[in-house]
Tab-separated table of C-alpha atoms in Angstrom:
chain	number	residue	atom	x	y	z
A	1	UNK	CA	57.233	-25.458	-2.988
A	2	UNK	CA	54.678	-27.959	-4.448
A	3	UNK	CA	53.141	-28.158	-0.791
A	4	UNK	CA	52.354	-24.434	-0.653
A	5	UNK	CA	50.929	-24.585	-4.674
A	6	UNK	CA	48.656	-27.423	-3.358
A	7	UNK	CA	47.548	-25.205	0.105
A	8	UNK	CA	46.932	-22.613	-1.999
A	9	UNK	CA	45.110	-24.482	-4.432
A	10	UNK	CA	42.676	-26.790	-1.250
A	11	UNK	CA	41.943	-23.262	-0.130
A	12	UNK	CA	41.656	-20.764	-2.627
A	13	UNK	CA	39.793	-22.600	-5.709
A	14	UNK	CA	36.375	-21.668	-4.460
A	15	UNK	CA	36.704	-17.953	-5.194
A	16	UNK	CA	37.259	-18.858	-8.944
A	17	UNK	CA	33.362	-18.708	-8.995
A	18	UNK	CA	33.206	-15.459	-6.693
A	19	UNK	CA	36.277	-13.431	-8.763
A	20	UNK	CA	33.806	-14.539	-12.496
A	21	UNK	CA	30.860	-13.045	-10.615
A	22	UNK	CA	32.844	-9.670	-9.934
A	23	UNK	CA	34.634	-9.222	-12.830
A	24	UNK	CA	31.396	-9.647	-15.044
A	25	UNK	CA	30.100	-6.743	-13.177
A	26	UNK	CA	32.898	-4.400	-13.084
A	27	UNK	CA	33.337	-1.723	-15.478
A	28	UNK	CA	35.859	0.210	-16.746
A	29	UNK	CA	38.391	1.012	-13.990
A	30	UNK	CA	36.953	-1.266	-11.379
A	31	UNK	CA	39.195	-4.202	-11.721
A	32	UNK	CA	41.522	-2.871	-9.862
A	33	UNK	CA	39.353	-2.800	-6.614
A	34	UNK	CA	38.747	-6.768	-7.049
A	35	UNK	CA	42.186	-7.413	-7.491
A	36	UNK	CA	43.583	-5.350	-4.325
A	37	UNK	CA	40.500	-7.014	-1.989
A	38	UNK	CA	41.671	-10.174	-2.895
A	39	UNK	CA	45.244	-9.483	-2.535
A	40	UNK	CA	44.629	-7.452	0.886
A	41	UNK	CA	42.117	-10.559	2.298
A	42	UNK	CA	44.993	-13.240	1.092
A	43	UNK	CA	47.347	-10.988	3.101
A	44	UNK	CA	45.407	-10.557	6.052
A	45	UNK	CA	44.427	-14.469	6.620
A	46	UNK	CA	48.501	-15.808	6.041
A	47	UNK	CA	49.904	-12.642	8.032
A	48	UNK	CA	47.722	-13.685	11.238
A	49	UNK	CA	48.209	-17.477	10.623
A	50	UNK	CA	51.718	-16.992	10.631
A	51	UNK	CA	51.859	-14.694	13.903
A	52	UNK	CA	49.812	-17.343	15.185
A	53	UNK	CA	51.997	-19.874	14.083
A	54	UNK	CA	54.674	-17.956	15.622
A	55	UNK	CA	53.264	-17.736	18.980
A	56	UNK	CA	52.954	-14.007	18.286
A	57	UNK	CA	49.179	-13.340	18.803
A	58	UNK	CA	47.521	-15.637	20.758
A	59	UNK	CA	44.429	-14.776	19.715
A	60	UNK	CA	42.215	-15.957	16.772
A	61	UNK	CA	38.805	-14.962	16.066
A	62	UNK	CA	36.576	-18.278	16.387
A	63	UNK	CA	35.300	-19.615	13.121
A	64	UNK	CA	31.908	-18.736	14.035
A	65	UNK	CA	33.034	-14.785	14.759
A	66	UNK	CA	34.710	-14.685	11.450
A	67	UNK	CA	31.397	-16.167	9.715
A	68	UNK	CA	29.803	-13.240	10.493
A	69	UNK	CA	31.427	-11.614	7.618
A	70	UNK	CA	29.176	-14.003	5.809
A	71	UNK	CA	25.999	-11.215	6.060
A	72	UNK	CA	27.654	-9.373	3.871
A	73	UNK	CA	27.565	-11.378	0.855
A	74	UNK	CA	23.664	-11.657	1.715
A	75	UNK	CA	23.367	-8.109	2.020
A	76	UNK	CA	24.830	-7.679	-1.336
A	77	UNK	CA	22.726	-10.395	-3.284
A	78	UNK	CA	19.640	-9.305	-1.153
A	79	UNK	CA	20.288	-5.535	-1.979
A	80	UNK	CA	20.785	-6.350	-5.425
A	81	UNK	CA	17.874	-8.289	-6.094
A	82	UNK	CA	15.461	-5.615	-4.392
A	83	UNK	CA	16.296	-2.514	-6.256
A	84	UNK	CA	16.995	-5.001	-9.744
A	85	UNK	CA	13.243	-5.318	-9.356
A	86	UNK	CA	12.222	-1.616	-10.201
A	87	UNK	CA	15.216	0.378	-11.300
A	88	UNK	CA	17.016	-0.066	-14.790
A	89	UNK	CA	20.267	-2.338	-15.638
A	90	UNK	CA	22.519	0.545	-15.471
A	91	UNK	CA	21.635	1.925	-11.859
A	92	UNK	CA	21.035	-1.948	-10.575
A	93	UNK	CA	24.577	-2.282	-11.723
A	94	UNK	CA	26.229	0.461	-9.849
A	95	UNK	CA	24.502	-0.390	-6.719
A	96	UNK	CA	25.780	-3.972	-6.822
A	97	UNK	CA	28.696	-3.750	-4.242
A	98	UNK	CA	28.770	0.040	-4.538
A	99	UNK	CA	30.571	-0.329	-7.660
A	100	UNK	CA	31.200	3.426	-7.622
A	101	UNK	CA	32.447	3.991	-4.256
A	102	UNK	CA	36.062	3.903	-3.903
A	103	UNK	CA	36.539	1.614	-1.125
A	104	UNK	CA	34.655	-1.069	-3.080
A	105	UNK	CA	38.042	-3.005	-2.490
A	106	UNK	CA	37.437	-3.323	1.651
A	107	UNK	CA	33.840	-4.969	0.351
A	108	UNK	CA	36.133	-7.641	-1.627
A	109	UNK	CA	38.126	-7.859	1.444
A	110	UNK	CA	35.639	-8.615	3.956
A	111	UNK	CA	34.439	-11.434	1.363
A	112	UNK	CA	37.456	-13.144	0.841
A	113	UNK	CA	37.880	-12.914	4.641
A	114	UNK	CA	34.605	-14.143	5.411
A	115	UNK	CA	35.118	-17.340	2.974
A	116	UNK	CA	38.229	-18.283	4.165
A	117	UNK	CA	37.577	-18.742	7.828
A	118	UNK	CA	38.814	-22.315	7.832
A	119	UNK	CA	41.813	-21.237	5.899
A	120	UNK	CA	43.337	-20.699	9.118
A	121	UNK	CA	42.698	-24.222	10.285
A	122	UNK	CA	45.117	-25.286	7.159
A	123	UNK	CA	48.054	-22.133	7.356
A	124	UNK	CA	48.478	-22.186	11.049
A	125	UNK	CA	49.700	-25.975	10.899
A	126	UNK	CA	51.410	-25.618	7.856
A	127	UNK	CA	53.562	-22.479	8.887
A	128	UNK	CA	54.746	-24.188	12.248
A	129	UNK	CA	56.560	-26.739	9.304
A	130	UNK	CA	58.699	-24.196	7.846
A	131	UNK	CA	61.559	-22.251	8.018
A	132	UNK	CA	62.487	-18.609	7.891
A	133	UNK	CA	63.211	-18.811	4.477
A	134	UNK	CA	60.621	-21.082	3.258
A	135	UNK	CA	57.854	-18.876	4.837
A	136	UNK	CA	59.344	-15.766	2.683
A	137	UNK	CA	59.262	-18.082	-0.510
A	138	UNK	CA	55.556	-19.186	0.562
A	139	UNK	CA	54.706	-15.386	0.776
A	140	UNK	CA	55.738	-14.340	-3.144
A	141	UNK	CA	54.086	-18.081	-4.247
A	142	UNK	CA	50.984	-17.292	-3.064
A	143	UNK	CA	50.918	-13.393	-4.179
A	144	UNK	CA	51.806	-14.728	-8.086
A	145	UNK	CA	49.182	-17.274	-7.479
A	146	UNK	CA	46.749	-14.791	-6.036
A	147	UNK	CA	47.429	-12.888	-9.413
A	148	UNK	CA	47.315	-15.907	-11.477
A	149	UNK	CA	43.817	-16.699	-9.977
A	150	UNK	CA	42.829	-13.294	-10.814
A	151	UNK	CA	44.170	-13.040	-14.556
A	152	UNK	CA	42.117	-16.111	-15.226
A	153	UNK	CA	38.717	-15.224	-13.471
A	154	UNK	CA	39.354	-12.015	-15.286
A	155	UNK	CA	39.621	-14.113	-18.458
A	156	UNK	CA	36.887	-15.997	-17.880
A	157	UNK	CA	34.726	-13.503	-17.252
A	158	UNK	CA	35.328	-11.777	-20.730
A	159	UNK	CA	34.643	-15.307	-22.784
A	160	UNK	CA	31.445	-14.111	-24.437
A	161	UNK	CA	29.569	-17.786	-23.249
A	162	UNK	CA	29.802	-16.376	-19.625
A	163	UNK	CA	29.801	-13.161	-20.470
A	164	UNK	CA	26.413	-13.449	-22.222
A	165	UNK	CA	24.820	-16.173	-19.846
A	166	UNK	CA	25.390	-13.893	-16.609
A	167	UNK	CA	24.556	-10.388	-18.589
A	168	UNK	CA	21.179	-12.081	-20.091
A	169	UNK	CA	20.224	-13.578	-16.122
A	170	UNK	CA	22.610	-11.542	-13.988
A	171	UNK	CA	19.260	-10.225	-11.672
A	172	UNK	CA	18.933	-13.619	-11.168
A	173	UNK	CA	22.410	-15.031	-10.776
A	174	UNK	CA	23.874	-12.470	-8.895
A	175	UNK	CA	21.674	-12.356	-5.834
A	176	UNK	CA	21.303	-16.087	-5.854
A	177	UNK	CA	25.435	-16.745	-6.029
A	178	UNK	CA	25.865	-14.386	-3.124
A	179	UNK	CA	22.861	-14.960	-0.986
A	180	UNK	CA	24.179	-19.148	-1.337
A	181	UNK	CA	27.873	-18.159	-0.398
A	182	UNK	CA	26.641	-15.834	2.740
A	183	UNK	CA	24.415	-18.546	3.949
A	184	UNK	CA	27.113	-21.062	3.445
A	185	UNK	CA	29.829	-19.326	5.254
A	186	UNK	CA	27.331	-18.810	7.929
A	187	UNK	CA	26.415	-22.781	8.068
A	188	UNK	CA	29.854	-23.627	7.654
A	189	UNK	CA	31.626	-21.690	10.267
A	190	UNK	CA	29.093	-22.446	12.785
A	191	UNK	CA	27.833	-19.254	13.499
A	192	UNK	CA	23.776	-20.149	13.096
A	193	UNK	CA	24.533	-23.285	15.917
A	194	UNK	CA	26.327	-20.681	18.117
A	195	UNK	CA	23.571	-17.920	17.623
A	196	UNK	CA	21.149	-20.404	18.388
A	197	UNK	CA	23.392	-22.005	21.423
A	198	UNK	CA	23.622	-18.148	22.906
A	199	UNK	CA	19.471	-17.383	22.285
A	200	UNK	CA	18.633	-20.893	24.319
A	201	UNK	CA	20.607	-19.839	27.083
């Protein structure tokens, strides 16, 4: 299973950053959101890699569809910074993500799903090598790793040197990390070129 530790690893590293950002932010009895959204977006890319794999859905959204997700990050980091500019910490802080609304967890979703477009580039491939029973043993890997990754952003995030750095500049880091991760998914899946491809028609 060392080939399904280092998939998970090539694909899933980058939201080490991304899980620090939202556990700093979370309060009491919001963790639990961040951790289901990136359990249910894990799910949701290696269930429809392996149907794919399969032969079982034919269909795939194109890289460039699934980059679309990557407005919402901007959204967030945009929305953020605006009202950071004239309300208090507290009420900045509960409009970030819509901390308080209880299906903040579809908004981690949508994030992990829109920042692991290419994922399915890597699963699809990799699930046509395995067997029955190998896919079932690749399944509970990557859900303990999913929880490993989580335990230590979650860790991180609670060292006092981040914890202070991103409290002390959060107005600043927060809309900057997720405005650069939006635009990135959107440059890196290809959606501006086939925006722009579509317009010039």
């Amino acid at each position: 299973m060392l080939s399904a530790i280092a998939v998970f690893a090539a694909t899933s590293i980058d939201f080490l950053i991304i899980l620090i950002l939202l556990f700093s932010q979370a309060k009491q009895g919001q963790t639990k959101h961040i951790w289901t959204g990136q359990f249910a977006g894990t799910a949701v890319i290696l269930i429809v890699s392996l149907l794919t794999a399969l032969g079982v859905m034919t269909f795939v959204p194109e890289s460039w569809q699934i980059g679309l997700l990557g407005l919402i990050p901007i959204f967030l980091g945009i929305r953020f910074w605006i009202i950071g500019e004239d309300e208090d910490e507290e009420e900045v802080l509960e409009a970030f993500s819509a901390h308080k609304h209880r299906f903040l967890w579809v908004t981690v979703t949508l994030i992990v799903l829109a920042a692991s477009a290419d994922n399915f580039s890597i699963y699809i491939p990799y699930f046509t090598t395995l067997r029955a029973g190998e896919i079932y043993m690749v399944f509970a890997l990557f859900a303990v790793l999913v929880a490993l990754l989580c335990y230590i952003s979650a860790r991180l995030a609670a060292v006092p040197a981040f914890a202070e750095k991103i409290e002390k500049h959060q107005r600043w880091i927060v809309p900057l990390v997720f405005i650069a991760l939006g635009l990135y998914i959107l440059v890196e899946n290809g959606t501006f070129s086939a925006l722009f491809a579509f317009l010039a028609r």
